[in-house]
C-alpha positions as a Markdown table, in Angstrom:
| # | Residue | x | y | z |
|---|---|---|---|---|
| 1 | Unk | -23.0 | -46.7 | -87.7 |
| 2 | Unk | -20.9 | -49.6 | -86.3 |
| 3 | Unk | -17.4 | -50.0 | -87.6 |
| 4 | Unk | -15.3 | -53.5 | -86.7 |
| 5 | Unk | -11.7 | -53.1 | -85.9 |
| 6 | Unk | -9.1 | -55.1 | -83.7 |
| 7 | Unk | -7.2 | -53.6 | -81.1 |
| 8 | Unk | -4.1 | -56.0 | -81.7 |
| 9 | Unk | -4.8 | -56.4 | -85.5 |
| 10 | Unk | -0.8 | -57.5 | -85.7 |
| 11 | Unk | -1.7 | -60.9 | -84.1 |
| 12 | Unk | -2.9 | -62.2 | -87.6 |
| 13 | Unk | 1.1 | -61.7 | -88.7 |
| 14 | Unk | 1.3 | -65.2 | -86.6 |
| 15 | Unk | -1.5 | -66.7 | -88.6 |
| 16 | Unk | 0.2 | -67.6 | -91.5 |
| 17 | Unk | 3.0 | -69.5 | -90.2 |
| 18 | Unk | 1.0 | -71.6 | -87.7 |
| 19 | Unk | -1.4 | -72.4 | -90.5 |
| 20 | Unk | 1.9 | -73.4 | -92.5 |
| 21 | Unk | 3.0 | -75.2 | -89.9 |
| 22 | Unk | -0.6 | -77.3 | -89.6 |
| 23 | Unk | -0.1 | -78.3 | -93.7 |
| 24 | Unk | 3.1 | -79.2 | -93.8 |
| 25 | Unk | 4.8 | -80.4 | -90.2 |
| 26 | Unk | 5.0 | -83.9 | -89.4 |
| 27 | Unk | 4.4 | -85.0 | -85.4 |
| 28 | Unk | 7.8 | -86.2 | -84.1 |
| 29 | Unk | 7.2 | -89.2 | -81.7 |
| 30 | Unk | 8.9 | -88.4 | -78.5 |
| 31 | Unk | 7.6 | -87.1 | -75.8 |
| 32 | Unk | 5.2 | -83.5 | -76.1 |
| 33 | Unk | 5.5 | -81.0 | -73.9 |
| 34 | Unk | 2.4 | -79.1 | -75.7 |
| 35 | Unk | -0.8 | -80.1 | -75.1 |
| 36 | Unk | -2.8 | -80.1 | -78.3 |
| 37 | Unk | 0.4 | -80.8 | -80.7 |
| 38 | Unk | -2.2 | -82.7 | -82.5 |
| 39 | Unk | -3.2 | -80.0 | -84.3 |
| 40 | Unk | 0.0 | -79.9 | -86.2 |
| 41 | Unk | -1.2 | -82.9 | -88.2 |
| 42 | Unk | 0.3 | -84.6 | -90.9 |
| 43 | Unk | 0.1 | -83.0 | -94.9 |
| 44 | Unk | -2.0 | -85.9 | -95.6 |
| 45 | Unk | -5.0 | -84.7 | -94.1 |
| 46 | Unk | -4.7 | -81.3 | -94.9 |
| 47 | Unk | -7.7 | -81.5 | -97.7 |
| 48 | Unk | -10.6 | -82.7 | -95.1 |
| 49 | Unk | -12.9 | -81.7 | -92.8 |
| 50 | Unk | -11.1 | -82.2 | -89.8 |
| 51 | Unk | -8.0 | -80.4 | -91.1 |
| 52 | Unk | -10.2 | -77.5 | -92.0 |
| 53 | Unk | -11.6 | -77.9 | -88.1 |
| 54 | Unk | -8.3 | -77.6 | -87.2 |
| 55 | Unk | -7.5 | -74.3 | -89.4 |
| 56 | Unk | -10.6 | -72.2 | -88.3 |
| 57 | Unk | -9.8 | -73.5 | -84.3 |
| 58 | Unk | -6.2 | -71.7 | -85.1 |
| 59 | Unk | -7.7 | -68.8 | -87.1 |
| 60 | Unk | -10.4 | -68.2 | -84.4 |
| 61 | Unk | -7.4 | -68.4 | -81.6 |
| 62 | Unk | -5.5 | -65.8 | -83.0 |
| 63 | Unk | -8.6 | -64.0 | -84.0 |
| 64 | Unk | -9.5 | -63.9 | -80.2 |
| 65 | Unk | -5.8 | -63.0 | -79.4 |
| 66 | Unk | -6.1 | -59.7 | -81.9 |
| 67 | Unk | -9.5 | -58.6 | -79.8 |
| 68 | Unk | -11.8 | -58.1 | -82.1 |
| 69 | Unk | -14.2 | -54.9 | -80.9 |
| 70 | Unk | -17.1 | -52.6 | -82.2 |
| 71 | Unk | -17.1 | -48.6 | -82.2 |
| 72 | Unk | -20.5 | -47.6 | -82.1 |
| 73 | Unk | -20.4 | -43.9 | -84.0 |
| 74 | Unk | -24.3 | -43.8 | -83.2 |
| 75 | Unk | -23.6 | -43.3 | -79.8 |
| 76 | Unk | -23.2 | -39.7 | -78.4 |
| 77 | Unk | -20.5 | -40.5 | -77.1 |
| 78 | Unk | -18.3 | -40.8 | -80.3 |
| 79 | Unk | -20.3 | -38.5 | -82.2 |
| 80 | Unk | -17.9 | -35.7 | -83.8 |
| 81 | Unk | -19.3 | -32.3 | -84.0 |
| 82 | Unk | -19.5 | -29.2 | -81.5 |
| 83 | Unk | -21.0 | -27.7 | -78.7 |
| 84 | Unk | -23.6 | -24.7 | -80.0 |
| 85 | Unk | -25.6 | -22.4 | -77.8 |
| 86 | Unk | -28.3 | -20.4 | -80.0 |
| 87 | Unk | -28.9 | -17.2 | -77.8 |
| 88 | Unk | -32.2 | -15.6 | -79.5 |
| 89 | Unk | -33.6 | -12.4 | -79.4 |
| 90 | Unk | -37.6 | -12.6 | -78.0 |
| 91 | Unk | -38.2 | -9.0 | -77.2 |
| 92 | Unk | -41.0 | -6.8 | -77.9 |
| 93 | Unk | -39.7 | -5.9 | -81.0 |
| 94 | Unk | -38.9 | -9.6 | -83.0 |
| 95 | Unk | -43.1 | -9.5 | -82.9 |
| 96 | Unk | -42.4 | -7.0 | -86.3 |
| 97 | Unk | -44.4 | -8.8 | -89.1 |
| 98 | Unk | -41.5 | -10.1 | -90.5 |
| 99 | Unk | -38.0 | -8.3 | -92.0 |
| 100 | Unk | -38.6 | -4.9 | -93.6 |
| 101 | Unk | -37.9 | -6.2 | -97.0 |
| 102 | Unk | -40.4 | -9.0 | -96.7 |
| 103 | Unk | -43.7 | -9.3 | -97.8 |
| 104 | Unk | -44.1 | -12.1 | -94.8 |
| 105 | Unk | -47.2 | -11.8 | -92.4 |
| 106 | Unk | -44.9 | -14.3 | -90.4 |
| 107 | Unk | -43.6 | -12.5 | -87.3 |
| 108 | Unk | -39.6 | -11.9 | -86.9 |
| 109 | Unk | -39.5 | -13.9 | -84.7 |
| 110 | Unk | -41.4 | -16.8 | -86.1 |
| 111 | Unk | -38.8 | -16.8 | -89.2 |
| 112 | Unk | -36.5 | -16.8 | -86.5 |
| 113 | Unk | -37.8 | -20.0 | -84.9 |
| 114 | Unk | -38.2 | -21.6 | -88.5 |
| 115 | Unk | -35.1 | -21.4 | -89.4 |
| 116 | Unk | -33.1 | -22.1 | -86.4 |
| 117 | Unk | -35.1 | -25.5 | -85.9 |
| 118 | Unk | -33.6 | -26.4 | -89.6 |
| 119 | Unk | -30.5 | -25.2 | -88.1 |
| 120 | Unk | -30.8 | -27.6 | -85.3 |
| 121 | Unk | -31.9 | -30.3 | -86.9 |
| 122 | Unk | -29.0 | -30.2 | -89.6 |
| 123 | Unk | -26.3 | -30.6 | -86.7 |
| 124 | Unk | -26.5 | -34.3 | -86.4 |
| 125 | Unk | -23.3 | -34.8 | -85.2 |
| 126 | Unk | -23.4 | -31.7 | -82.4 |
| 127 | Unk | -25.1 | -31.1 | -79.3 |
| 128 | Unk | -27.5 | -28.0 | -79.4 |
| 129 | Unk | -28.7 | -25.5 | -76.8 |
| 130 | Unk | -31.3 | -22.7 | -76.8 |
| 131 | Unk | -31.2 | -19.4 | -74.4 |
| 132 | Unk | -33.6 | -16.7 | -74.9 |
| 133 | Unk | -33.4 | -12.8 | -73.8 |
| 134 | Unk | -35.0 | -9.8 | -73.2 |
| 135 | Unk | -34.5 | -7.7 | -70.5 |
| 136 | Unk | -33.2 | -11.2 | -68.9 |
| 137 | Unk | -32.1 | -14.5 | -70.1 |
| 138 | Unk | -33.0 | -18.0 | -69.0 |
| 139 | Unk | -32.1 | -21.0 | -70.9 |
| 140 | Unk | -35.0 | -22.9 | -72.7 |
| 141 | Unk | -33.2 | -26.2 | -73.6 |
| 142 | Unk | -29.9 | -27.9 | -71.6 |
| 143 | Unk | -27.2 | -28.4 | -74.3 |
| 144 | Unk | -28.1 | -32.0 | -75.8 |
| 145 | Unk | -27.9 | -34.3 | -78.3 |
| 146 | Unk | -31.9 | -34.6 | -78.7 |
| 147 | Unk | -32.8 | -32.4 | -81.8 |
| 148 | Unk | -36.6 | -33.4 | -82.0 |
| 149 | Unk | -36.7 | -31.7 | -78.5 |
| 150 | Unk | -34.8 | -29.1 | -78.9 |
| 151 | Unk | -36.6 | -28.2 | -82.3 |
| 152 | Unk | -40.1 | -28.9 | -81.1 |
| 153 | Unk | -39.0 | -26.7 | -77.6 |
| 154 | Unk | -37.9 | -23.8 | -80.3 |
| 155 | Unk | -41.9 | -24.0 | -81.3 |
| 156 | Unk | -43.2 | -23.5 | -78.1 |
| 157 | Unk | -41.1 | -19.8 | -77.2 |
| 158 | Unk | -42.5 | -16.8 | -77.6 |
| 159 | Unk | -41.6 | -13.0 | -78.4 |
| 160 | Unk | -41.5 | -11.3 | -75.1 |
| 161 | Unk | -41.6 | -14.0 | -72.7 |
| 162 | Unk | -38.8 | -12.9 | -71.1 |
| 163 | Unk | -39.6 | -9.2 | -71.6 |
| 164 | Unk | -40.1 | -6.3 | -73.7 |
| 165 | Unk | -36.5 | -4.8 | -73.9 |
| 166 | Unk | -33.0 | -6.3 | -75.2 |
| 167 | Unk | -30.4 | -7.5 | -72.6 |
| 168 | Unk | -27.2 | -8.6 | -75.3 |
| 169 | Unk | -24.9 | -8.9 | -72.7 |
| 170 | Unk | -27.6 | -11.3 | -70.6 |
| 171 | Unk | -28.1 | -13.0 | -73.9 |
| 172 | Unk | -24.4 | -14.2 | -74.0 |
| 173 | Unk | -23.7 | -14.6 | -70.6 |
| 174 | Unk | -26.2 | -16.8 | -69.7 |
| 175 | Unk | -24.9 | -19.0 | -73.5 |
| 176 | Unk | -21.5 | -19.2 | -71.3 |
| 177 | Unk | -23.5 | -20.9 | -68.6 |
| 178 | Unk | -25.3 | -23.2 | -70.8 |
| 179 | Unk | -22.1 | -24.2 | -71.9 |
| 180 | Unk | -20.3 | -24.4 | -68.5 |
| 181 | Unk | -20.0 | -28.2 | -68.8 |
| 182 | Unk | -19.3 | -29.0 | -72.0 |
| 183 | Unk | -16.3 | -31.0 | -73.0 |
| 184 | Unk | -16.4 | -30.4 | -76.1 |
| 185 | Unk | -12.9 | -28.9 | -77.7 |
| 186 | Unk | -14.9 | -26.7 | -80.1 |
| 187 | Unk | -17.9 | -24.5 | -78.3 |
| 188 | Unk | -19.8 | -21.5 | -80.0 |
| 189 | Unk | -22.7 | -18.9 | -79.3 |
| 190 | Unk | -24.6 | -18.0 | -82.4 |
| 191 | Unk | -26.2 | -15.0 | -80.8 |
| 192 | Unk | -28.7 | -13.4 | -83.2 |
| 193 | Unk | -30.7 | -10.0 | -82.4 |
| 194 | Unk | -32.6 | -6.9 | -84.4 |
| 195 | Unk | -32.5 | -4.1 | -81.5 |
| 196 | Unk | -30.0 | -2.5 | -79.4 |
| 197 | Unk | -28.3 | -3.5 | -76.1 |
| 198 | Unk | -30.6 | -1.7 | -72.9 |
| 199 | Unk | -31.3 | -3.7 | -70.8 |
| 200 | Unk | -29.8 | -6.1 | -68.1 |
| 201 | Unk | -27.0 | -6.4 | -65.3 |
| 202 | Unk | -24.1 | -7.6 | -68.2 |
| 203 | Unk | -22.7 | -5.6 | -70.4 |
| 204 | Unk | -22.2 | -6.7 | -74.2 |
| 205 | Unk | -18.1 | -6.4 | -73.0 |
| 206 | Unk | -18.3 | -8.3 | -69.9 |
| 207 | Unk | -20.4 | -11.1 | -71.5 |
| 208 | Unk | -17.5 | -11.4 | -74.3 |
| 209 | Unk | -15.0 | -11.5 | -71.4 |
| 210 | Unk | -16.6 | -14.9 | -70.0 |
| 211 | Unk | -16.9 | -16.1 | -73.4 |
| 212 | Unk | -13.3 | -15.5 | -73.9 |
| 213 | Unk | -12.1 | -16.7 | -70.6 |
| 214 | Unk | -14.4 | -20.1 | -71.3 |
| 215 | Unk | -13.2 | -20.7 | -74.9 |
| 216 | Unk | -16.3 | -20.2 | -76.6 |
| 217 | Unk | -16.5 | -19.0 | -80.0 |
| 218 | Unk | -19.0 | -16.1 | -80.3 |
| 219 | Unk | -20.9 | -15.7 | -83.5 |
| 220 | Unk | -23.3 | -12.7 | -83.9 |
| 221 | Unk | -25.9 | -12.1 | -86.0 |
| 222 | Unk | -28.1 | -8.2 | -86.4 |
| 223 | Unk | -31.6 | -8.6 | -88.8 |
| 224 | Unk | -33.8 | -6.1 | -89.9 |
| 225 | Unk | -33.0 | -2.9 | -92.1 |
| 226 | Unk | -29.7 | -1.1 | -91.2 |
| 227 | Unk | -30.1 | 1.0 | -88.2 |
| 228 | Unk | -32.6 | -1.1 | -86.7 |
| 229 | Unk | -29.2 | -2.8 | -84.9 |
| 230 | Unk | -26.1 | -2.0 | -83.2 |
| 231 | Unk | -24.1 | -3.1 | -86.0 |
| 232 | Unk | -21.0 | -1.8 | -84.5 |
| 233 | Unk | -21.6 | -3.6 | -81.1 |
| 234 | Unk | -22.4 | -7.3 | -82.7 |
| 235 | Unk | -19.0 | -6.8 | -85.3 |
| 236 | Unk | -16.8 | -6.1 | -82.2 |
| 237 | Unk | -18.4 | -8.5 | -80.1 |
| 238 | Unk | -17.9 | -11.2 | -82.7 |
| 239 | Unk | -14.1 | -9.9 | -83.4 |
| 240 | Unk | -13.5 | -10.4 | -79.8 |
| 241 | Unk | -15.3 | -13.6 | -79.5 |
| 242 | Unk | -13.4 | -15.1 | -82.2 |
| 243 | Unk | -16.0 | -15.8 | -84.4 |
| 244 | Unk | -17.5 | -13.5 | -87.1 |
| 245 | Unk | -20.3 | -10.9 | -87.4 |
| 246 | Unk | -23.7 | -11.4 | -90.2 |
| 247 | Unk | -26.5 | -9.5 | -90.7 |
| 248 | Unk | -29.9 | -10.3 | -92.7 |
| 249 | Unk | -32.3 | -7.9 | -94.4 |
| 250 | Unk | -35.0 | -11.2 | -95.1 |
| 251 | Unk | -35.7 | -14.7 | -94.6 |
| 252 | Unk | -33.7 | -16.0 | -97.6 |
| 253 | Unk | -30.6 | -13.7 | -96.6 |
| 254 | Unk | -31.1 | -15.3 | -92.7 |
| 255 | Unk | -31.3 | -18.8 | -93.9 |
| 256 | Unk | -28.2 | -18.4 | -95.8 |
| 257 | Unk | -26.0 | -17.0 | -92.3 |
| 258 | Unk | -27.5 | -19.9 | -90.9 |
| 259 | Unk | -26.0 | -22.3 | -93.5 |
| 260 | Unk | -22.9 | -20.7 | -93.4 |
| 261 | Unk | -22.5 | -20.9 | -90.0 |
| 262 | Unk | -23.5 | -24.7 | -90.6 |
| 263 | Unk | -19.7 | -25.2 | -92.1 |
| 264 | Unk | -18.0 | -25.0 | -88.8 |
| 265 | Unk | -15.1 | -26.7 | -87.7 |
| 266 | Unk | -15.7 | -30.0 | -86.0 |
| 267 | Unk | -13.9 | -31.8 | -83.1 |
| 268 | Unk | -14.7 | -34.2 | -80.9 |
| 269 | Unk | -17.1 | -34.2 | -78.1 |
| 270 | Unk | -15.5 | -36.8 | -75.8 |
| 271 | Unk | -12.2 | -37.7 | -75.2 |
| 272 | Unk | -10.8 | -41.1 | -76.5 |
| 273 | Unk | -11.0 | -42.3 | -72.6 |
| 274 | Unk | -15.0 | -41.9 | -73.4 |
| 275 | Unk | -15.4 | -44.1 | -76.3 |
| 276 | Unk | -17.7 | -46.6 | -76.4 |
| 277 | Unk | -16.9 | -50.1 | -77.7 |
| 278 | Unk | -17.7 | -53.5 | -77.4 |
| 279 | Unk | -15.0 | -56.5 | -77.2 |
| 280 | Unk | -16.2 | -59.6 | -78.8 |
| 281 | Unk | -13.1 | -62.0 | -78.3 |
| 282 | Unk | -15.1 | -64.2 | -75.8 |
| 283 | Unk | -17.1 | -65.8 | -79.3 |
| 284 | Unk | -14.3 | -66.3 | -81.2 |
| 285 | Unk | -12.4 | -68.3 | -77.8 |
| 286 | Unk | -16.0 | -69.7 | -77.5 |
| 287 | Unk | -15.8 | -71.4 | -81.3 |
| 288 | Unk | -12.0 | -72.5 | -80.4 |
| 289 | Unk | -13.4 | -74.3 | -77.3 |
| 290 | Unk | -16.1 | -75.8 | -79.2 |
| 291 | Unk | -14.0 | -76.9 | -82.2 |
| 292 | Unk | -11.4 | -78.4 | -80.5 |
| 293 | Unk | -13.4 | -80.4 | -78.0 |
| 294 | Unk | -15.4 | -81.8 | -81.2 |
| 295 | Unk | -12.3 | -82.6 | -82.9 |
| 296 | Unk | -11.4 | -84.4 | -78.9 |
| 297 | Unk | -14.4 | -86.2 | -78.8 |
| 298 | Unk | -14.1 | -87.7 | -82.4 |
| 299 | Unk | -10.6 | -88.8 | -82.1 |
| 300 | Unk | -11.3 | -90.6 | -78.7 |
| 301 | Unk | -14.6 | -92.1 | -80.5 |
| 302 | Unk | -12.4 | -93.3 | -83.5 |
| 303 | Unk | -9.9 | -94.1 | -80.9 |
């Protein structure tokens, strides 16, 4: 979306009185110190074409003078929105045919995938990133503004590619490194898992800690039947995170986190320094130009 604006959008106050001043004022003869005092013609003349040359010359002057420019909002770089990190669970056990209240044959972690790409795709204004764990983490998309990828990525991950056990504290962690360069003001983790931390060279605490000390905002999420999870462990971790703890028994109860989540604050990505926009005074001196050397060459051909 483009939106026009002026950066000196005061200059028009000036309009009015110079186009005043083009109706009604009379030329003195004596000698001109301004170059085109022509343009302050006689009231006369005020009803044809070259008077109406005359006004649009002035109005596209001044117009020039106010700096006439276009924000591009389509552009990431004014985009408004966040900086999210999904950290998924892809240990042995998110290859469970589905929750324990479902009648899915879809695995766990295939609901999981489903309904984090509609996640991803829904954030149009954010940028997104994807880390997976299991007894390690690596990250499986950059944070970016590219949701095709980063939902078509999502497709392509698999339960225990990156091991059989459940490594929360690598889970997050590695989401704070993701996130290392962001400049975003706002920056979460939406961490989601159905075992229990056992795995990996982070603890759930120290992963919280560089969350903390990096401003990130941790969300956690536990699925599966109660017990399956360390309840306990995602609830603190999301109190000390800042953010807030959910759990889902099924697909419809993991969709809805997922949309609540969806109403987080937004802030923007850049700073102001960043944002993109285009100055178009040069056309408006262009038509001025153009204008007033007609309006020269007519009265020297009359002349």
């Amino acid at each position: 979306m483009n939106i026009w604006s002026f950066d000196f959008v005061w200059a028009f106050l000036v309009l009015p009185p110079i186009l005043y001043c083009l109706y009604t004022c009379k030329i003195i003869p004596q000698k001109r110190y301004f170059p085109h005092l022509q343009f302050f013609g006689n009231p006369s003349k005020w009803r044809n074409l070259e008077w109406l040359f005359k006004a649009l010359a002035v109005t596209l002057m001044v117009g020039a003078l106010a700096t006439p420019v276009v924000v591009d909002f389509s552009d990431p770089r004014n985009r408004n929105g966040i900086d999210i990190v999904l950290s998924l669970d892809a240990s042995g056990s998110m290859n469970a045919s589905g929750f324990s209240s479902d009648e899915s044959r879809a695995t766990r972690f295939e609901i999981v995938q489903k309904i984090a790409s509609d996640f991803v795709m829904k954030r149009r204004e954010d940028n997104v990133g994807v880390v997976v764990f299991g007894d390690f983490a690596f990250i499986a998309t950059p944070v970016t503004y590219e949701k095709e990828i980063i939902a078509e990525m999502i497709g392509y991950l698999s339960h225990g590619m990156a091991g059989q056990n459940t490594a929360i504290g690598e889970g997050v962690a590695q989401a704070v490194r993701a996130l290392k360069d962001s400049k975003a003001k706002s920056k979460v983790i939406i961490l989601l898992t159905d075992g229990e931390h056992n795995s990996g060279a982070i603890s759930p605490k120290e992963a919280v800690a560089m969350a903390q000390k990096a401003r990130i905002k941790l969300y956690t999420i536990g699925i599966g039947e109660k017990g399956e999870f360390d309840s306990k462990l995602l609830a603190q971790m999301a109190r000390d995170g800042g953010g807030e703890y959910f759990s889902a028994t099924n697909e419809k109860e993991l969709k809805a986190v997922y949309d609540q989540i969806d109403t987080l604050e937004r802030s923007r990505i850049k700073s102001a320094e960043h944002t993109f926009f285009e100055h178009y005074y040069q056309y408006a001196v262009a038509g001025a130009l153009l204008i007033v050397l007609w309006l020269g060459w007519r009265r020297s051909v009359k002349g």
